[in-house]
mmCIF file of C-alpha atoms and ligand atoms in Angstrom:
data_model
loop_
_atom_site.group_PDB
_atom_site.id
_atom_site.type_symbol
_atom_site.label_atom_id
_atom_site.label_comp_id
_atom_site.label_asym_id
_atom_site.label_seq_id
_atom_site.Cartn_x
_atom_site.Cartn_y
_atom_site.Cartn_z
ATOM 1 C CA UNK R 1 -96.013 149.420 -13.779
ATOM 2 C CA UNK R 2 -92.546 147.914 -13.564
ATOM 3 C CA UNK R 3 -90.448 146.020 -16.078
ATOM 4 C CA UNK R 4 -90.549 148.063 -19.279
ATOM 5 C CA UNK R 5 -86.771 148.377 -19.486
ATOM 6 C CA UNK R 6 -86.163 144.659 -18.953
ATOM 7 C CA UNK R 7 -88.861 143.786 -21.480
ATOM 8 C CA UNK R 8 -86.950 145.779 -24.099
ATOM 9 C CA UNK R 9 -83.586 144.373 -23.024
ATOM 10 C CA UNK R 10 -84.877 140.815 -23.491
ATOM 11 C CA UNK R 11 -85.460 141.806 -27.115
ATOM 12 C CA UNK R 12 -82.139 143.680 -27.494
ATOM 13 C CA UNK R 13 -84.097 146.879 -28.076
ATOM 14 C CA UNK R 14 -83.791 150.326 -26.472
ATOM 15 C CA UNK R 15 -85.587 150.934 -23.164
ATOM 16 C CA UNK R 16 -87.814 153.472 -24.894
ATOM 17 C CA UNK R 17 -89.410 150.672 -26.896
ATOM 18 C CA UNK R 18 -90.283 148.996 -23.602
ATOM 19 C CA UNK R 19 -92.017 152.150 -22.426
ATOM 20 C CA UNK R 20 -94.043 152.255 -25.634
ATOM 21 C CA UNK R 21 -95.095 148.640 -25.054
ATOM 22 C CA UNK R 22 -95.897 149.618 -21.469
ATOM 23 C CA UNK R 23 -98.286 152.294 -22.711
ATOM 24 C CA UNK R 24 -100.154 149.614 -24.685
ATOM 25 C CA UNK R 25 -100.505 147.574 -21.494
ATOM 26 C CA UNK R 26 -102.238 150.578 -19.895
ATOM 27 C CA UNK R 27 -104.944 150.190 -22.552
ATOM 28 C CA UNK R 28 -105.262 146.514 -21.600
ATOM 29 C CA UNK R 29 -105.725 147.174 -17.891
ATOM 30 C CA UNK R 30 -108.182 150.033 -18.495
ATOM 31 C CA UNK R 31 -110.323 147.814 -20.754
ATOM 32 C CA UNK R 32 -110.132 145.093 -18.132
ATOM 33 C CA UNK R 33 -111.423 147.411 -15.397
ATOM 34 C CA UNK R 34 -114.310 148.497 -17.620
ATOM 35 C CA UNK R 35 -115.215 144.856 -18.375
ATOM 36 C CA UNK R 36 -115.056 143.873 -14.712
ATOM 37 C CA UNK R 37 -116.812 146.899 -13.258
ATOM 38 C CA UNK R 38 -113.751 148.093 -11.343
ATOM 39 C CA UNK R 39 -114.437 151.722 -10.476
ATOM 40 C CA UNK R 40 -111.003 153.065 -9.641
ATOM 41 C CA UNK R 41 -107.562 152.385 -11.083
ATOM 42 C CA UNK R 42 -104.436 154.239 -10.034
ATOM 43 C CA UNK R 43 -101.286 153.710 -12.082
ATOM 44 C CA UNK R 44 -97.799 154.609 -10.942
ATOM 45 C CA UNK R 45 -96.571 156.068 -14.212
ATOM 46 C CA UNK R 46 -93.616 158.167 -13.074
ATOM 47 C CA UNK R 47 -92.213 158.604 -9.590
ATOM 48 C CA UNK R 48 -90.636 161.660 -8.056
ATOM 49 C CA UNK R 49 -87.356 159.700 -8.145
ATOM 50 C CA UNK R 50 -87.675 158.836 -11.858
ATOM 51 C CA UNK R 51 -86.607 162.419 -12.674
ATOM 52 C CA UNK R 52 -83.077 161.260 -11.801
ATOM 53 C CA UNK R 53 -82.942 158.732 -14.643
ATOM 54 C CA UNK R 54 -80.646 159.520 -17.614
ATOM 55 C CA UNK R 55 -81.780 162.636 -19.434
ATOM 56 C CA UNK R 56 -82.532 160.854 -22.705
ATOM 57 C CA UNK R 57 -84.810 158.339 -20.984
ATOM 58 C CA UNK R 58 -86.690 161.091 -19.124
ATOM 59 C CA UNK R 59 -87.022 162.999 -22.408
ATOM 60 C CA UNK R 60 -88.366 159.942 -24.208
ATOM 61 C CA UNK R 61 -90.855 159.314 -21.385
ATOM 62 C CA UNK R 62 -92.073 162.921 -21.602
ATOM 63 C CA UNK R 63 -92.586 162.655 -25.359
ATOM 64 C CA UNK R 64 -94.461 159.377 -24.878
ATOM 65 C CA UNK R 65 -96.561 160.851 -22.095
ATOM 66 C CA UNK R 66 -97.550 163.799 -24.290
ATOM 67 C CA UNK R 67 -98.323 161.535 -27.239
ATOM 68 C CA UNK R 68 -100.527 159.277 -25.113
ATOM 69 C CA UNK R 69 -102.402 162.267 -23.694
ATOM 70 C CA UNK R 70 -102.952 163.615 -27.217
ATOM 71 C CA UNK R 71 -104.166 160.318 -28.614
ATOM 72 C CA UNK R 72 -106.086 158.699 -25.746
ATOM 73 C CA UNK R 73 -108.104 161.312 -23.850
ATOM 74 C CA UNK R 74 -110.992 161.478 -26.355
ATOM 75 C CA UNK R 75 -111.356 157.713 -26.444
ATOM 76 C CA UNK R 76 -111.185 157.474 -22.640
ATOM 77 C CA UNK R 77 -113.912 160.105 -22.355
ATOM 78 C CA UNK R 78 -116.071 158.185 -24.846
ATOM 79 C CA UNK R 79 -115.596 155.091 -22.690
ATOM 80 C CA UNK R 80 -116.698 157.087 -19.625
ATOM 81 C CA UNK R 81 -113.280 157.026 -18.012
ATOM 82 C CA UNK R 82 -112.539 160.040 -15.839
ATOM 83 C CA UNK R 83 -108.852 160.940 -15.924
ATOM 84 C CA UNK R 84 -106.960 162.601 -13.098
ATOM 85 C CA UNK R 85 -103.356 163.099 -12.073
ATOM 86 C CA UNK R 86 -101.632 163.057 -8.706
ATOM 87 C CA UNK R 87 -98.098 164.128 -7.878
ATOM 88 C CA UNK R 88 -95.972 167.216 -8.347
ATOM 89 C CA UNK R 89 -96.528 168.236 -11.928
ATOM 90 C CA UNK R 90 -94.500 171.456 -11.713
ATOM 91 C CA UNK R 91 -91.476 169.862 -13.393
ATOM 92 C CA UNK R 92 -93.417 168.517 -16.357
ATOM 93 C CA UNK R 93 -93.150 170.412 -19.663
ATOM 94 C CA UNK R 94 -95.909 172.972 -20.121
ATOM 95 C CA UNK R 95 -97.470 171.123 -23.058
ATOM 96 C CA UNK R 96 -98.050 168.138 -20.763
ATOM 97 C CA UNK R 97 -99.356 170.242 -17.883
ATOM 98 C CA UNK R 98 -101.861 171.914 -20.196
ATOM 99 C CA UNK R 99 -103.062 168.527 -21.463
ATOM 100 C CA UNK R 100 -103.384 167.245 -17.893
ATOM 101 C CA UNK R 101 -105.433 170.257 -16.853
ATOM 102 C CA UNK R 102 -107.643 169.995 -19.944
ATOM 103 C CA UNK R 103 -108.304 166.295 -19.309
ATOM 104 C CA UNK R 104 -109.213 167.001 -15.682
ATOM 105 C CA UNK R 105 -111.668 169.709 -16.703
ATOM 106 C CA UNK R 106 -113.818 167.217 -18.639
ATOM 107 C CA UNK R 107 -117.004 166.651 -16.654
ATOM 108 C CA UNK R 108 -118.281 163.080 -16.722
ATOM 109 C CA UNK R 109 -121.248 162.716 -14.371
ATOM 110 C CA UNK R 110 -121.791 159.076 -15.366
ATOM 111 C CA UNK R 111 -118.135 157.999 -15.204
ATOM 112 C CA UNK R 112 -117.577 154.241 -15.032
ATOM 113 C CA UNK R 113 -113.932 154.371 -14.047
ATOM 114 C CA UNK R 114 -111.732 156.914 -12.311
ATOM 115 C CA UNK R 115 -108.274 156.496 -13.814
ATOM 116 C CA UNK R 116 -105.617 158.274 -11.788
ATOM 117 C CA UNK R 117 -102.125 158.604 -13.204
ATOM 118 C CA UNK R 118 -99.508 159.146 -10.543
ATOM 119 C CA UNK R 119 -96.926 161.321 -12.293
ATOM 120 C CA UNK R 120 -94.049 162.925 -10.450
ATOM 121 C CA UNK R 121 -95.651 161.204 -7.489
ATOM 122 C CA UNK R 122 -94.068 160.168 -4.184
ATOM 123 C CA UNK R 123 -95.969 158.766 -1.222
ATOM 124 C CA UNK R 124 -93.842 160.634 1.296
ATOM 125 C CA UNK R 125 -94.299 163.908 -0.560
ATOM 126 C CA UNK R 126 -98.071 163.242 -0.576
ATOM 127 C CA UNK R 127 -98.027 162.950 3.231
ATOM 128 C CA UNK R 128 -95.806 166.020 3.594
ATOM 129 C CA UNK R 129 -98.107 168.056 1.316
ATOM 130 C CA UNK R 130 -101.129 167.025 3.399
ATOM 131 C CA UNK R 131 -99.334 168.061 6.612
ATOM 132 C CA UNK R 132 -98.526 171.411 5.050
ATOM 133 C CA UNK R 133 -102.158 171.987 4.013
ATOM 134 C CA UNK R 134 -103.317 171.340 7.578
ATOM 135 C CA UNK R 135 -100.572 173.565 9.005
ATOM 136 C CA UNK R 136 -101.785 176.386 6.764
ATOM 137 C CA UNK R 137 -105.332 175.924 8.047
ATOM 138 C CA UNK R 138 -104.010 176.086 11.619
ATOM 139 C CA UNK R 139 -102.152 179.286 10.783
ATOM 140 C CA UNK R 140 -105.259 180.920 9.316
ATOM 141 C CA UNK R 141 -107.260 179.807 12.348
ATOM 142 C CA UNK R 142 -109.730 177.415 10.679
ATOM 143 C CA UNK R 143 -108.244 174.295 12.313
ATOM 144 C CA UNK R 144 -107.059 173.603 15.869
ATOM 145 C CA UNK R 145 -103.886 171.521 16.308
ATOM 146 C CA UNK R 146 -105.985 168.960 18.254
ATOM 147 C CA UNK R 147 -108.042 168.482 15.098
ATOM 148 C CA UNK R 148 -105.036 167.103 13.247
ATOM 149 C CA UNK R 149 -105.805 163.412 13.271
ATOM 150 C CA UNK R 150 -106.073 160.491 10.873
ATOM 151 C CA UNK R 151 -109.364 161.715 9.453
ATOM 152 C CA UNK R 152 -108.302 165.315 8.723
ATOM 153 C CA UNK R 153 -104.959 164.170 7.374
ATOM 154 C CA UNK R 154 -106.654 161.571 5.146
ATOM 155 C CA UNK R 155 -108.901 164.305 3.738
ATOM 156 C CA UNK R 156 -105.865 166.343 2.763
ATOM 157 C CA UNK R 157 -104.155 163.458 0.935
ATOM 158 C CA UNK R 158 -104.345 162.572 -2.747
ATOM 159 C CA UNK R 159 -107.227 160.190 -3.638
ATOM 160 C CA UNK R 160 -109.164 161.425 -0.579
ATOM 161 C CA UNK R 161 -112.430 161.182 -2.518
ATOM 162 C CA UNK R 162 -111.925 157.500 -3.386
ATOM 163 C CA UNK R 163 -112.212 154.461 -1.130
ATOM 164 C CA UNK R 164 -108.811 153.146 -0.036
ATOM 165 C CA UNK R 165 -107.344 150.793 -2.643
ATOM 166 C CA UNK R 166 -108.429 147.149 -2.275
ATOM 167 C CA UNK R 167 -105.633 145.619 -4.295
ATOM 168 C CA UNK R 168 -102.095 146.670 -5.170
ATOM 169 C CA UNK R 169 -100.442 144.939 -8.107
ATOM 170 C CA UNK R 170 -96.743 145.239 -8.839
ATOM 171 C CA UNK R 171 -95.315 143.664 -11.983
ATOM 172 C CA UNK R 172 -91.634 143.129 -12.705
ATOM 173 C CA UNK R 173 -90.635 140.905 -9.803
ATOM 174 C CA UNK R 174 -89.600 143.432 -7.156
ATOM 175 C CA UNK R 175 -91.247 143.101 -3.758
ATOM 176 C CA UNK R 176 -91.488 146.680 -2.605
ATOM 177 C CA UNK R 177 -93.762 149.727 -2.576
ATOM 178 C CA UNK R 178 -91.133 152.167 -3.914
ATOM 179 C CA UNK R 179 -92.799 155.251 -2.426
ATOM 180 C CA UNK R 180 -96.198 154.654 -4.040
ATOM 181 C CA UNK R 181 -99.360 155.335 -1.989
ATOM 182 C CA UNK R 182 -97.825 154.897 1.470
ATOM 183 C CA UNK R 183 -100.731 156.250 3.498
ATOM 184 C CA UNK R 184 -103.511 154.840 1.348
ATOM 185 C CA UNK R 185 -102.108 151.280 1.206
ATOM 186 C CA UNK R 186 -102.364 150.656 4.981
ATOM 187 C CA UNK R 187 -104.876 147.784 4.575
ATOM 188 C CA UNK R 188 -104.543 147.131 0.865
ATOM 189 C CA UNK R 189 -103.905 143.552 -0.275
ATOM 190 C CA UNK R 190 -100.514 143.347 -1.993
ATOM 191 C CA UNK R 191 -99.945 141.176 -5.048
ATOM 192 C CA UNK R 192 -96.620 140.713 -6.807
ATOM 193 C CA UNK R 193 -95.768 139.012 -10.073
ATOM 194 C CA UNK R 194 -92.579 138.433 -12.054
ATOM 195 C CA UNK R 195 -94.442 139.200 -15.280
ATOM 196 C CA UNK R 196 -93.054 142.365 -16.853
ATOM 197 C CA UNK R 197 -95.525 145.235 -17.249
ATOM 198 C CA UNK R 198 -95.672 145.147 -21.089
ATOM 199 C CA UNK R 199 -96.602 141.442 -20.909
ATOM 200 C CA UNK R 200 -99.638 142.084 -18.717
ATOM 201 C CA UNK R 201 -102.843 140.516 -20.044
ATOM 202 C CA UNK R 202 -106.365 139.609 -18.912
ATOM 203 C CA UNK R 203 -105.278 136.170 -17.665
ATOM 204 C CA UNK R 204 -102.727 137.745 -15.331
ATOM 205 C CA UNK R 205 -105.287 140.197 -13.970
ATOM 206 C CA UNK R 206 -107.770 137.311 -13.537
ATOM 207 C CA UNK R 207 -105.096 135.578 -11.417
ATOM 208 C CA UNK R 208 -104.588 138.661 -9.281
ATOM 209 C CA UNK R 209 -108.321 139.065 -8.706
ATOM 210 C CA UNK R 210 -108.811 135.366 -7.933
ATOM 211 C CA UNK R 211 -106.024 135.565 -5.371
ATOM 212 C CA UNK R 212 -107.537 138.725 -3.916
ATOM 213 C CA UNK R 213 -110.962 137.051 -3.648
ATOM 214 C CA UNK R 214 -109.428 134.318 -1.530
ATOM 215 C CA UNK R 215 -107.889 136.667 1.013
ATOM 216 C CA UNK R 216 -109.460 137.245 4.391
ATOM 217 C CA UNK R 217 -109.352 140.968 5.136
ATOM 218 C CA UNK R 218 -109.526 141.376 8.884
ATOM 219 C CA UNK R 219 -108.488 145.020 9.300
ATOM 220 C CA UNK R 220 -106.893 144.160 12.634
ATOM 221 C CA UNK R 221 -109.886 142.140 13.890
ATOM 222 C CA UNK R 222 -110.323 138.376 14.292
ATOM 223 C CA UNK R 223 -112.238 136.152 11.851
ATOM 224 C CA UNK R 224 -115.275 135.792 14.136
ATOM 225 C CA UNK R 225 -115.873 139.555 14.108
ATOM 226 C CA UNK R 226 -116.012 139.865 10.344
ATOM 227 C CA UNK R 227 -119.725 139.115 9.740
ATOM 228 C CA UNK R 228 -120.616 142.012 12.068
ATOM 229 C CA UNK R 229 -118.120 144.258 10.265
ATOM 230 C CA UNK R 230 -119.722 143.421 6.900
ATOM 231 C CA UNK R 231 -123.168 144.330 8.299
ATOM 232 C CA UNK R 232 -121.862 147.655 9.615
ATOM 233 C CA UNK R 233 -120.415 148.501 6.217
ATOM 234 C CA UNK R 234 -123.875 148.242 4.556
HETATM 235 C C1 IPE A 1 -91.348 151.085 -15.338
HETATM 236 O O1 IPE A 1 -90.448 150.310 -16.032
HETATM 237 C C2 IPE A 1 -91.703 152.358 -16.064
HETATM 238 C C3 IPE A 1 -91.279 153.615 -15.411
HETATM 239 C C4 IPE A 1 -90.719 153.719 -14.238
HETATM 240 C C5 IPE A 1 -91.524 154.849 -16.162
HETATM 241 P P1 IPE A 1 -88.884 150.427 -15.755
HETATM 242 O O2 IPE A 1 -88.343 151.480 -16.662
HETATM 243 O O3 IPE A 1 -88.628 150.642 -14.304
HETATM 244 O O4 IPE A 1 -88.375 149.006 -16.220
HETATM 245 P P2 IPE A 1 -87.178 148.151 -15.596
HETATM 246 O O5 IPE A 1 -87.407 148.056 -14.118
HETATM 247 O O6 IPE A 1 -85.905 148.862 -15.933
HETATM 248 O O7 IPE A 1 -87.300 146.826 -16.288
HETATM 249 MG MG1 MG A 2 -88.080 149.432 -12.721
#
């Protein structure tokens, strides 16, 4: 979700205003997923590196984060959106951590959308955490070192219970991953736009999906093998 600061600057307003507009765009993309039957949405809300921004911006983001959690969780639950968080939340103020935990405790057996907010998240840290979990299992004797492989590592990563992401969208014109889901994005289709996050609308998301629909996903194979791959997946 990139471009909040520039959106505000274009209007000669403080960056904080851009973040508030960015929060409204989250509503837009959530509604879009519900309309289109998209079952999983993961938003990069705050990276592990964002803690190093100026103190007043971090403070404003924390207040906004808390306000959004206070005002949106009930409505999301009503809409059958399951909310979860990934990342290191230990540095977040306690009021936020309590709200996160409360939101994650809500049981929604008939959830339509799993909305994951990556907060204090870093893709490298995610991989390191997974390695540490497996190392602990080796130490306690429940895992042999030879059993450390792509499958066991994948199980220890964030989002392990979801299919790998199909489509990655980055707004704001930069062409990079910036330490988002490094492991999980291995075969994800990447889509970049200059549109700033607060300006996101249904038409933009329609464009991204149309582009995605036109891509041939070969997963390292050649075109001729794909019909067989599709059959296997059934
Ligand atoms: C993204 O917008 C929001 C967060 C990282 C919290 P930016 O704040 O990075 O906006 P720009 O890149 O300065 O425009
Ligand atoms: Mg940015």
